[in-house]
Every structure is written in structure tokens, then in C-alpha cells.
Amino acid sequence: MRIATWNVNSVSARLPRLLEWLASVRPDVVCLQELKCDSDAFPAAEVAELGYEAAAYGVGRWNGVGVLSRVGLEDVTRGLIDEPDFESRAEPRAIAATCGGVRVWSVYVPNGREPGHPHYDYKLRWLAALHGTAAKEAASGRPFAVLGDFNVAPTDADVWDISLFAESTHVTEPERAALAALRDAGLTDVIPRPLKHDHPFTYWDYRAGAFHKNMGMRIDLVYADQQFAAAVTDAYVDREARKGKGPSDHAPIVVDLDL
DNA sequence: ATGTCGGTTCACAACCGA
């Protein structure tokens, strides 16, 4: 089974590239983030032509997550257990489905903006709710993983130059402690191979030629339970998808499993 | 190098979020 995750930065803007990528890479299951559309505006008919069922959770112009599958799509859950709101509004940042016997959560963790900002506290509360939800899933006995844009770089090596992040989110101790709590709950950080360079970065800013200079970050993660992690035969960052005209600012991660 | 995108609106230019 081939499972992927990709922050597409607008599924409507990315649709031609998404369809081309699905036809080329042929993942069985895909977790998508930053759909930036309403649930009922998701291009379900277009992905169906390639054999995919779709479950989308989107509200308006921000956020939005989804799961595509061509091996079945069951038990769809929208939102975490006890998920916090931001400024009294629920945001579509988590969706789960069971596909071919594997439970996947597609997540888009809040950015945090800057330490001390209300959005940063929201991010930490959101990660705590993710921990609670993941701990419950881990006890269910089926292989499962949380995949998506975590907006946290697990180690200093996961950003291109840690000296530039002194006052920044994504690298602070509380954010990394939230990832450590997920690992303590039994999840493994499935680190993908970079197809080029030393570090498996998954995100490069559109500005300043960041991709060309490899000024990237590893913030898209696959956190897998023991059964899922033990079945992994390969994992890589598909940096080809970050090239060319009209890319997302994130590259997909592709994980192959022998279940 | 706050240099780019994508989406939205008191829409044909300026904003917000990332």
C-alpha cells in the first residue's frame, strides 16, 4: 500500500497538478491539507475519474483537510476529540478515515504566527487535543498514522539555518515537547528520504528562491503507530512536485507499506 | 532581501495568512 500526504495550498489552484501527480505516483491513500474550499466544493468528480473516493472537510478560504482513497474509505471522522476553537470559531484541520484497514488522520496544525500570539497558544492546545485523539486511536488495535502539516520542525537539523529561528515558531521547546508527547504515546516519526541534498525538507517558501537554494523545513510529518511503522518499506519526499510552474510550497511525502 | 503565492473584497488594488 502506498500512502501519501501533501499540503496542496488550495486544491482548486492545484487541481491540474494534483491530478497529474495522482496519475503518475498512484498512491492508494492521500492525506491533503490546505484545501481552501468548502467541503461540497471539493473536486470529487475529477479525482473519481482516477479511481479515488474523497472525504473533505473545508470551510471557506482557510485551512481544509481531506482524504482520498482507492482502497475503500470508511468511518470518516471530522475534527479531533475536544478540539479547541480559535476566536470562538471551529476550524477544519483534522479528518480521519479507514482505508484498506489502515486508519489515517490528515491534519493541518495551526501555524502559531509568533510565540506569545494567541494563535501560538491555540497551536499548543490543538496539539494537546491531537495527542488525546491519537492516544485513543493507538488503543484501537488497527494500524494507524497521523499524517500532515504539523508546522513544527522536530530538530534543529530540520530547518535550513537554525540561527535564523531565534524568535520564531516551529522550533520552540513547547512545540517540540508536543511532538515528543506523541512519540511517548507510541508513535514513530517516519523520516522520509530526501531525493536530493542532506535533509528531507518538505516546505520551501515561495519567496527568495528558497527552493532553489534549499532553504527548507521538515514540517510535514508521518507519525505512525507500531503496526504502521513496522510495515514501512520506503518513504521519500517527492521534491519533483515542488518544481516547475504553479507548485504548492510543500512537497508530498510518499510512504510504501507491506502490510 | 517582507523578494511569492492564493483567496477575498465596500472587487480592476489592497488586505490577510502563510
Coordinates of C-alpha atoms in Angstrom, one line a residue, chain A residues 193-201 204 212 214 237 239-240 243:
Chain A
R193 CA 14.5 10.0 2.3
P194 CA 15.4 13.3 0.6
L195 CA 15.8 12.6 -3.1
K196 CA 18.5 15.3 -3.2
H197 CA 20.5 17.2 -0.5
D198 CA 21.1 16.0 3.0
H199 CA 17.8 16.8 4.8
P200 CA 14.3 15.7 3.9
F201 CA 12.7 19.1 3.9
W204 CA 10.2 25.9 1.0
H212 CA 16.4 26.6 -5.5
N214 CA 17.3 24.5 -0.5
V237 CA 9.9 13.4 -0.2
R239 CA 10.6 17.1 -4.4
E240 CA 9.8 16.8 -8.1
K243 CA 9.4 22.1 -9.2

